[in-house]
Amino acid sequence: MALQFRDHKILQTQAKVDLFTIVFSASEGAAEGELIGQLVADMLQQTAAKDLSGFVAVEGDVLAGGVLFSRFKLPVNKTAFILSPMAIATDQQGKGLGQALINHGLVALKAQGVEVLLTYGDPNYYQKVGFEVISQDFIEAPQPLSYPDGWLAQSLTDQPLLPMPGKTRCVDALNRPEFW
Ligand SMILES: CC(C)(COP(=O)(O)OP(=O)(O)OC[C@H]1O[C@@H](n2cnc3c(N)ncnc32)[C@H](O)[C@@H]1OP(=O)(O)O)[C@@H](O)C(=O)NCCC(=O)NCCS
């Protein structure tokens, strides 16, 4: 059975919550697994459809990975989303699937008119899919960052990123200090 990238809405919420809980429990410990599982549940249940996008990698009935993107308000009139969180099933990691899933999402977000994409994570990983490290003078984070080197953005248009000073906002489910 071939691996396919599909809109996340083909799957029930619980399947996605379970994937993130299991993957993050394996990589970061049970408490982090519960926290990220709850984040995914909250994002899926509380975020308006127009403010949420996501994709899953499936092989037949098996869920191999998932990524969520949610709306991010910039202080300028540009459409922005943030990638968070993402997970690749533990036995599928390190085979290029994460990068392929993100790249699938980038194409879809561009087609939806998203102009700027942010994320917060390991720069060594996310630089492989077009992100660059930015400072908080460039684009503010919605919460204080415990790891400022992991604040990342990319333009999804042919316009280069320019500084956008001022307050920003993420969706409510993500707007908790423990995620930043
Ligand atoms: C991080 C994660 C999404 C990467 O997906 P993946 O499919 O395993 O990664 P890929 O196969 O696409 O990319 C592999 C490359 O990224 C690097 N890489 C993988 N995970 C990495 C990580 N956590 N940090 C830095 N680099 C990483 C590998 O060294 C490899 O580099 P190379 O191509 O130069 O050898 C996945 O491993 C995962 O779900 N991890 C646990 C949960 C997590 O940390 N999620 C991200 C934070 S929201």
PDB file of C-alpha atoms and ligand atoms in Angstrom:
ATOM      1  CA  MET A   1       0.000   0.000   0.000  1.00  0.00           C
ATOM      2  CA  ALA A   2       1.449   3.386  -0.999  1.00  0.00           C
ATOM      3  CA  LEU A   3       1.920   6.239   1.415  1.00  0.00           C
ATOM      4  CA  GLN A   4      -0.418   9.160   0.768  1.00  0.00           C
ATOM      5  CA  PHE A   5      -0.722  12.700   2.079  1.00  0.00           C
ATOM      6  CA  ARG A   6      -4.325  13.629   2.849  1.00  0.00           C
ATOM      7  CA  ASP A   7      -6.278  16.429   4.503  1.00  0.00           C
ATOM      8  CA  HIS A   8      -6.346  15.755   8.243  1.00  0.00           C
ATOM      9  CA  LYS A   9     -10.151  15.918   8.282  1.00  0.00           C
ATOM     10  CA  ILE A  10     -10.331  12.401   6.784  1.00  0.00           C
ATOM     11  CA  LEU A  11      -9.437  11.131  10.269  1.00  0.00           C
ATOM     12  CA  GLN A  12     -11.279  11.341  13.581  1.00  0.00           C
ATOM     13  CA  THR A  13      -9.830  13.625  16.238  1.00  0.00           C
ATOM     14  CA  GLN A  14      -8.920  10.690  18.511  1.00  0.00           C
ATOM     15  CA  ALA A  15      -6.640   9.056  15.933  1.00  0.00           C
ATOM     16  CA  LYS A  16      -4.649  12.280  15.635  1.00  0.00           C
ATOM     17  CA  VAL A  17      -4.542  12.863  19.387  1.00  0.00           C
ATOM     18  CA  ASP A  18      -3.266   9.295  19.872  1.00  0.00           C
ATOM     19  CA  LEU A  19      -0.523   9.726  17.258  1.00  0.00           C
ATOM     20  CA  PHE A  20       0.853  12.899  18.870  1.00  0.00           C
ATOM     21  CA  THR A  21       0.533  11.493  22.409  1.00  0.00           C
ATOM     22  CA  ILE A  22       2.407   8.310  21.515  1.00  0.00           C
ATOM     23  CA  VAL A  23       5.143   9.971  19.421  1.00  0.00           C
ATOM     24  CA  PHE A  24       5.895  12.724  21.952  1.00  0.00           C
ATOM     25  CA  SER A  25       5.724  10.280  24.879  1.00  0.00           C
ATOM     26  CA  ALA A  26       8.383   8.189  23.141  1.00  0.00           C
ATOM     27  CA  SER A  27      10.645  11.130  22.318  1.00  0.00           C
ATOM     28  CA  GLU A  28      10.070  13.527  25.249  1.00  0.00           C
ATOM     29  CA  GLY A  29       8.436  11.472  28.029  1.00  0.00           C
ATOM     30  CA  ALA A  30       4.874  10.742  29.124  1.00  0.00           C
ATOM     31  CA  ALA A  31       4.104  14.215  30.518  1.00  0.00           C
ATOM     32  CA  GLU A  32       5.082  15.928  27.261  1.00  0.00           C
ATOM     33  CA  GLY A  33       3.107  13.301  25.348  1.00  0.00           C
ATOM     34  CA  GLU A  34      -0.033  14.136  27.356  1.00  0.00           C
ATOM     35  CA  LEU A  35       0.559  17.867  26.943  1.00  0.00           C
ATOM     36  CA  ILE A  36       0.949  17.701  23.158  1.00  0.00           C
ATOM     37  CA  GLY A  37      -1.948  15.253  22.835  1.00  0.00           C
ATOM     38  CA  GLN A  38      -4.135  17.745  24.722  1.00  0.00           C
ATOM     39  CA  LEU A  39      -2.849  20.585  22.524  1.00  0.00           C
ATOM     40  CA  VAL A  40      -3.920  18.664  19.420  1.00  0.00           C
ATOM     41  CA  ALA A  41      -7.346  17.886  20.938  1.00  0.00           C
ATOM     42  CA  ASP A  42      -7.836  21.558  21.844  1.00  0.00           C
ATOM     43  CA  MET A  43      -6.680  22.796  18.447  1.00  0.00           C
ATOM     44  CA  LEU A  44      -9.005  20.430  16.603  1.00  0.00           C
ATOM     45  CA  GLN A  45     -11.995  21.115  18.848  1.00  0.00           C
ATOM     46  CA  GLN A  46     -11.631  24.848  19.514  1.00  0.00           C
ATOM     47  CA  THR A  47     -10.186  26.356  16.336  1.00  0.00           C
ATOM     48  CA  ALA A  48     -12.488  27.705  13.623  1.00  0.00           C
ATOM     49  CA  ALA A  49     -12.183  25.764  10.369  1.00  0.00           C
ATOM     50  CA  LYS A  50     -10.901  28.844   8.516  1.00  0.00           C
ATOM     51  CA  ASP A  51      -8.059  29.156  11.030  1.00  0.00           C
ATOM     52  CA  LEU A  52      -6.834  25.549  10.905  1.00  0.00           C
ATOM     53  CA  SER A  53      -5.233  23.415   8.245  1.00  0.00           C
ATOM     54  CA  GLY A  54      -3.500  20.085   8.536  1.00  0.00           C
ATOM     55  CA  PHE A  55      -2.298  17.010   6.726  1.00  0.00           C
ATOM     56  CA  VAL A  56      -1.719  13.380   7.575  1.00  0.00           C
ATOM     57  CA  ALA A  57       0.495  10.741   6.014  1.00  0.00           C
ATOM     58  CA  VAL A  58      -1.443   7.473   5.737  1.00  0.00           C
ATOM     59  CA  GLU A  59      -0.617   4.068   4.382  1.00  0.00           C
ATOM     60  CA  GLY A  60      -3.858   2.142   4.128  1.00  0.00           C
ATOM     61  CA  ASP A  61      -5.332   2.299   7.642  1.00  0.00           C
ATOM     62  CA  VAL A  62      -2.022   3.163   9.258  1.00  0.00           C
ATOM     63  CA  LEU A  63      -1.374   6.737  10.343  1.00  0.00           C
ATOM     64  CA  ALA A  64       2.326   7.520   9.790  1.00  0.00           C
ATOM     65  CA  GLY A  65       2.422  11.237  10.568  1.00  0.00           C
ATOM     66  CA  GLY A  66       0.585  14.490  10.948  1.00  0.00           C
ATOM     67  CA  VAL A  67       1.129  18.241  10.881  1.00  0.00           C
ATOM     68  CA  LEU A  68      -1.142  21.109  11.922  1.00  0.00           C
ATOM     69  CA  PHE A  69      -1.045  24.721  10.754  1.00  0.00           C
ATOM     70  CA  SER A  70      -3.079  27.445  12.477  1.00  0.00           C
ATOM     71  CA  ARG A  71      -3.726  31.099  11.780  1.00  0.00           C
ATOM     72  CA  PHE A  72      -1.220  33.601  13.120  1.00  0.00           C
ATOM     73  CA  LYS A  73      -2.125  37.304  13.276  1.00  0.00           C
ATOM     74  CA  LEU A  74       0.676  39.622  12.220  1.00  0.00           C
ATOM     75  CA  PRO A  75       0.768  43.384  12.858  1.00  0.00           C
ATOM     76  CA  VAL A  76       0.621  43.905   9.074  1.00  0.00           C
ATOM     77  CA  ASN A  77      -2.026  42.965   6.544  1.00  0.00           C
ATOM     78  CA  LYS A  78      -0.532  39.614   5.506  1.00  0.00           C
ATOM     79  CA  THR A  79      -2.011  36.148   5.821  1.00  0.00           C
ATOM     80  CA  ALA A  80       0.121  34.011   8.115  1.00  0.00           C
ATOM     81  CA  PHE A  81      -0.064  30.551   9.663  1.00  0.00           C
ATOM     82  CA  ILE A  82       2.147  28.721  12.130  1.00  0.00           C
ATOM     83  CA  LEU A  83       3.259  25.099  11.834  1.00  0.00           C
ATOM     84  CA  SER A  84       2.731  23.381  15.178  1.00  0.00           C
ATOM     85  CA  PRO A  85       2.802  20.638  16.205  1.00  0.00           C
ATOM     86  CA  MET A  86       3.988  17.835  13.953  1.00  0.00           C
ATOM     87  CA  ALA A  87       4.767  14.192  14.563  1.00  0.00           C
ATOM     88  CA  ILE A  88       6.031  11.262  12.543  1.00  0.00           C
ATOM     89  CA  ALA A  89       5.328   7.781  13.939  1.00  0.00           C
ATOM     90  CA  THR A  90       8.396   6.569  15.815  1.00  0.00           C
ATOM     91  CA  ASP A  91       9.041   3.637  13.456  1.00  0.00           C
ATOM     92  CA  GLN A  92       8.785   5.934  10.422  1.00  0.00           C
ATOM     93  CA  GLN A  93      11.198   8.663  11.532  1.00  0.00           C
ATOM     94  CA  GLY A  94      14.417   9.548   9.720  1.00  0.00           C
ATOM     95  CA  LYS A  95      13.189   8.488   6.257  1.00  0.00           C
ATOM     96  CA  GLY A  96      12.364  11.930   4.893  1.00  0.00           C
ATOM     97  CA  LEU A  97       8.666  11.643   5.689  1.00  0.00           C
ATOM     98  CA  GLY A  98       8.547  14.700   7.940  1.00  0.00           C
ATOM     99  CA  GLN A  99      10.105  16.919   5.286  1.00  0.00           C
ATOM    100  CA  ALA A 100       7.844  15.512   2.577  1.00  0.00           C
ATOM    101  CA  LEU A 101       4.750  16.103   4.730  1.00  0.00           C
ATOM    102  CA  ILE A 102       5.776  19.697   5.451  1.00  0.00           C
ATOM    103  CA  ASN A 103       6.499  20.314   1.765  1.00  0.00           C
ATOM    104  CA  HIS A 104       3.050  18.952   0.909  1.00  0.00           C
ATOM    105  CA  GLY A 105       1.579  21.407   3.415  1.00  0.00           C
ATOM    106  CA  LEU A 106       3.586  24.328   2.007  1.00  0.00           C
ATOM    107  CA  VAL A 107       2.145  23.772  -1.470  1.00  0.00           C
ATOM    108  CA  ALA A 108      -1.407  23.620  -0.072  1.00  0.00           C
ATOM    109  CA  LEU A 109      -0.966  26.721   2.098  1.00  0.00           C
ATOM    110  CA  LYS A 110       0.440  28.700  -0.842  1.00  0.00           C
ATOM    111  CA  ALA A 111      -2.585  27.683  -2.904  1.00  0.00           C
ATOM    112  CA  GLN A 112      -4.826  28.960  -0.053  1.00  0.00           C
ATOM    113  CA  GLY A 113      -3.083  32.358  -0.203  1.00  0.00           C
ATOM    114  CA  VAL A 114      -0.971  32.060   2.932  1.00  0.00           C
ATOM    115  CA  GLU A 115       1.940  34.499   2.627  1.00  0.00           C
ATOM    116  CA  VAL A 116       4.040  33.918   5.739  1.00  0.00           C
ATOM    117  CA  LEU A 117       4.635  30.721   7.695  1.00  0.00           C
ATOM    118  CA  LEU A 118       6.117  30.585  11.167  1.00  0.00           C
ATOM    119  CA  THR A 119       7.228  27.769  13.392  1.00  0.00           C
ATOM    120  CA  TYR A 120       9.003  27.238  16.697  1.00  0.00           C
ATOM    121  CA  GLY A 121      11.370  24.301  16.914  1.00  0.00           C
ATOM    122  CA  ASP A 122      14.790  22.937  16.049  1.00  0.00           C
ATOM    123  CA  PRO A 123      16.365  25.235  13.421  1.00  0.00           C
ATOM    124  CA  ASN A 124      18.593  22.418  12.125  1.00  0.00           C
ATOM    125  CA  TYR A 125      15.496  20.505  11.145  1.00  0.00           C
ATOM    126  CA  TYR A 126      13.202  23.269   9.923  1.00  0.00           C
ATOM    127  CA  GLN A 127      15.920  24.956   7.833  1.00  0.00           C
ATOM    128  CA  LYS A 128      15.707  21.862   5.609  1.00  0.00           C
ATOM    129  CA  VAL A 129      12.204  22.956   4.551  1.00  0.00           C
ATOM    130  CA  GLY A 130      12.801  26.646   3.935  1.00  0.00           C
ATOM    131  CA  PHE A 131      12.569  28.248   7.381  1.00  0.00           C
ATOM    132  CA  GLU A 132      15.116  30.758   8.637  1.00  0.00           C
ATOM    133  CA  VAL A 133      15.806  31.851  12.189  1.00  0.00           C
ATOM    134  CA  ILE A 134      14.264  35.262  12.934  1.00  0.00           C
ATOM    135  CA  SER A 135      14.615  37.603  15.890  1.00  0.00           C
ATOM    136  CA  GLN A 136      11.724  38.898  17.950  1.00  0.00           C
ATOM    137  CA  ASP A 137      12.476  42.390  16.607  1.00  0.00           C
ATOM    138  CA  PHE A 138      11.672  40.959  13.195  1.00  0.00           C
ATOM    139  CA  ILE A 139       8.400  39.245  14.168  1.00  0.00           C
ATOM    140  CA  GLU A 140       7.289  39.119  17.810  1.00  0.00           C
ATOM    141  CA  ALA A 141       6.290  35.813  19.338  1.00  0.00           C
ATOM    142  CA  PRO A 142       2.883  35.777  21.075  1.00  0.00           C
ATOM    143  CA  GLN A 143       4.430  34.512  24.333  1.00  0.00           C
ATOM    144  CA  PRO A 144       7.916  34.831  25.898  1.00  0.00           C
ATOM    145  CA  LEU A 145      10.224  32.286  24.226  1.00  0.00           C
ATOM    146  CA  SER A 146      12.188  29.825  26.357  1.00  0.00           C
ATOM    147  CA  TYR A 147      14.297  28.982  23.280  1.00  0.00           C
ATOM    148  CA  PRO A 148      14.625  32.138  21.112  1.00  0.00           C
ATOM    149  CA  ASP A 149      16.938  30.388  18.620  1.00  0.00           C
ATOM    150  CA  GLY A 150      13.982  28.226  17.602  1.00  0.00           C
ATOM    151  CA  TRP A 151      11.837  31.119  16.350  1.00  0.00           C
ATOM    152  CA  LEU A 152      11.561  30.610  12.576  1.00  0.00           C
ATOM    153  CA  ALA A 153       9.728  31.946   9.540  1.00  0.00           C
ATOM    154  CA  GLN A 154       9.596  31.735   5.770  1.00  0.00           C
ATOM    155  CA  SER A 155       7.887  33.638   2.999  1.00  0.00           C
ATOM    156  CA  LEU A 156       5.471  31.593   0.886  1.00  0.00           C
ATOM    157  CA  THR A 157       5.447  34.223  -1.871  1.00  0.00           C
ATOM    158  CA  ASP A 158       8.206  35.617  -4.077  1.00  0.00           C
ATOM    159  CA  GLN A 159       8.447  38.605  -1.695  1.00  0.00           C
ATOM    160  CA  PRO A 160      11.280  38.385   0.827  1.00  0.00           C
ATOM    161  CA  LEU A 161      10.396  38.544   4.514  1.00  0.00           C
ATOM    162  CA  LEU A 162      10.648  42.065   5.943  1.00  0.00           C
ATOM    163  CA  PRO A 163      10.522  43.092   9.617  1.00  0.00           C
ATOM    164  CA  MET A 164       6.977  43.351  10.971  1.00  0.00           C
ATOM    165  CA  PRO A 165       7.297  44.949  14.404  1.00  0.00           C
ATOM    166  CA  GLY A 166       4.249  44.895  16.686  1.00  0.00           C
ATOM    167  CA  LYS A 167       2.024  42.497  18.591  1.00  0.00           C
ATOM    168  CA  THR A 168       1.126  39.097  17.141  1.00  0.00           C
ATOM    169  CA  ARG A 169      -1.428  36.476  18.137  1.00  0.00           C
ATOM    170  CA  CYS A 170      -1.807  32.744  17.697  1.00  0.00           C
ATOM    171  CA  VAL A 171      -4.977  30.668  18.142  1.00  0.00           C
ATOM    172  CA  ASP A 172      -6.160  30.177  21.745  1.00  0.00           C
ATOM    173  CA  ALA A 173      -5.193  26.489  21.978  1.00  0.00           C
ATOM    174  CA  LEU A 174      -1.548  27.388  21.278  1.00  0.00           C
ATOM    175  CA  ASN A 175      -1.539  30.563  23.351  1.00  0.00           C
ATOM    176  CA  ARG A 176      -0.305  28.993  26.596  1.00  0.00           C
ATOM    177  CA  PRO A 177       3.139  29.774  28.052  1.00  0.00           C
ATOM    178  CA  GLU A 178       4.125  26.079  28.321  1.00  0.00           C
ATOM    179  CA  PHE A 179       4.207  25.737  24.538  1.00  0.00           C
ATOM    180  CA  TRP A 180       6.676  28.594  24.145  1.00  0.00           C
TER     181      TRP A 180
HETATM  182  C1  LIG B   1      11.060  15.762  14.235  1.00  0.00           C
HETATM  183  C2  LIG B   1      10.307  14.886  13.255  1.00  0.00           C
HETATM  184  C3  LIG B   1       8.975  15.537  12.911  1.00  0.00           C
HETATM  185  C4  LIG B   1      11.160  14.768  11.983  1.00  0.00           C
HETATM  186  O1  LIG B   1      10.498  13.949  11.027  1.00  0.00           O
HETATM  187  P1  LIG B   1      11.327  12.774  10.299  1.00  0.00           P
HETATM  188  O2  LIG B   1      10.457  12.218   9.250  1.00  0.00           O
HETATM  189  O3  LIG B   1      11.834  11.862  11.347  1.00  0.00           O
HETATM  190  O4  LIG B   1      12.552  13.593   9.693  1.00  0.00           O
HETATM  191  P2  LIG B   1      13.046  13.528   8.169  1.00  0.00           P
HETATM  192  O5  LIG B   1      13.329  12.101   7.848  1.00  0.00           O
HETATM  193  O6  LIG B   1      12.147  14.302   7.302  1.00  0.00           O
HETATM  194  O7  LIG B   1      14.385  14.346   8.253  1.00  0.00           O
HETATM  195  C5  LIG B   1      15.517  13.697   8.710  1.00  0.00           C
HETATM  196  C6  LIG B   1      16.573  14.710   8.877  1.00  0.00           C
HETATM  197  O8  LIG B   1      16.230  15.609   9.910  1.00  0.00           O
HETATM  198  C7  LIG B   1      17.068  15.398  11.015  1.00  0.00           C
HETATM  199  N1  LIG B   1      16.199  15.348  12.164  1.00  0.00           N
HETATM  200  C8  LIG B   1      15.217  14.486  12.417  1.00  0.00           C
HETATM  201  N2  LIG B   1      14.644  14.784  13.597  1.00  0.00           N
HETATM  202  C9  LIG B   1      15.290  15.860  14.052  1.00  0.00           C
HETATM  203  C10 LIG B   1      15.163  16.635  15.218  1.00  0.00           C
HETATM  204  N3  LIG B   1      14.258  16.382  16.186  1.00  0.00           N
HETATM  205  N4  LIG B   1      15.987  17.673  15.352  1.00  0.00           N
HETATM  206  C11 LIG B   1      16.901  17.953  14.409  1.00  0.00           C
HETATM  207  N5  LIG B   1      17.068  17.244  13.310  1.00  0.00           N
HETATM  208  C12 LIG B   1      16.267  16.210  13.135  1.00  0.00           C
HETATM  209  C13 LIG B   1      17.777  14.102  10.807  1.00  0.00           C
HETATM  210  O9  LIG B   1      19.059  14.128  11.374  1.00  0.00           O
HETATM  211  C14 LIG B   1      17.859  14.040   9.290  1.00  0.00           C
HETATM  212  O10 LIG B   1      18.918  14.849   8.798  1.00  0.00           O
HETATM  213  P3  LIG B   1      19.730  14.404   7.482  1.00  0.00           P
HETATM  214  O11 LIG B   1      18.691  14.328   6.372  1.00  0.00           O
HETATM  215  O12 LIG B   1      20.711  15.498   7.303  1.00  0.00           O
HETATM  216  O13 LIG B   1      20.293  13.077   7.821  1.00  0.00           O
HETATM  217  C15 LIG B   1      10.044  13.464  13.819  1.00  0.00           C
HETATM  218  O14 LIG B   1      11.271  12.831  14.038  1.00  0.00           O
HETATM  219  C16 LIG B   1       9.214  13.468  15.080  1.00  0.00           C
HETATM  220  O15 LIG B   1       8.005  13.367  15.004  1.00  0.00           O
HETATM  221  N6  LIG B   1       9.870  13.539  16.243  1.00  0.00           N
HETATM  222  C17 LIG B   1       9.190  13.513  17.522  1.00  0.00           C
HETATM  223  C18 LIG B   1       8.243  14.673  17.722  1.00  0.00           C
HETATM  224  C19 LIG B   1       8.885  16.012  17.421  1.00  0.00           C
HETATM  225  O16 LIG B   1       9.983  16.321  17.893  1.00  0.00           O
HETATM  226  N7  LIG B   1       8.164  16.859  16.642  1.00  0.00           N
HETATM  227  C20 LIG B   1       8.682  18.133  16.193  1.00  0.00           C
HETATM  228  C21 LIG B   1       8.391  19.214  17.138  1.00  0.00           C
HETATM  229  S1  LIG B   1       6.727  19.810  16.992  1.00  0.00           S
END
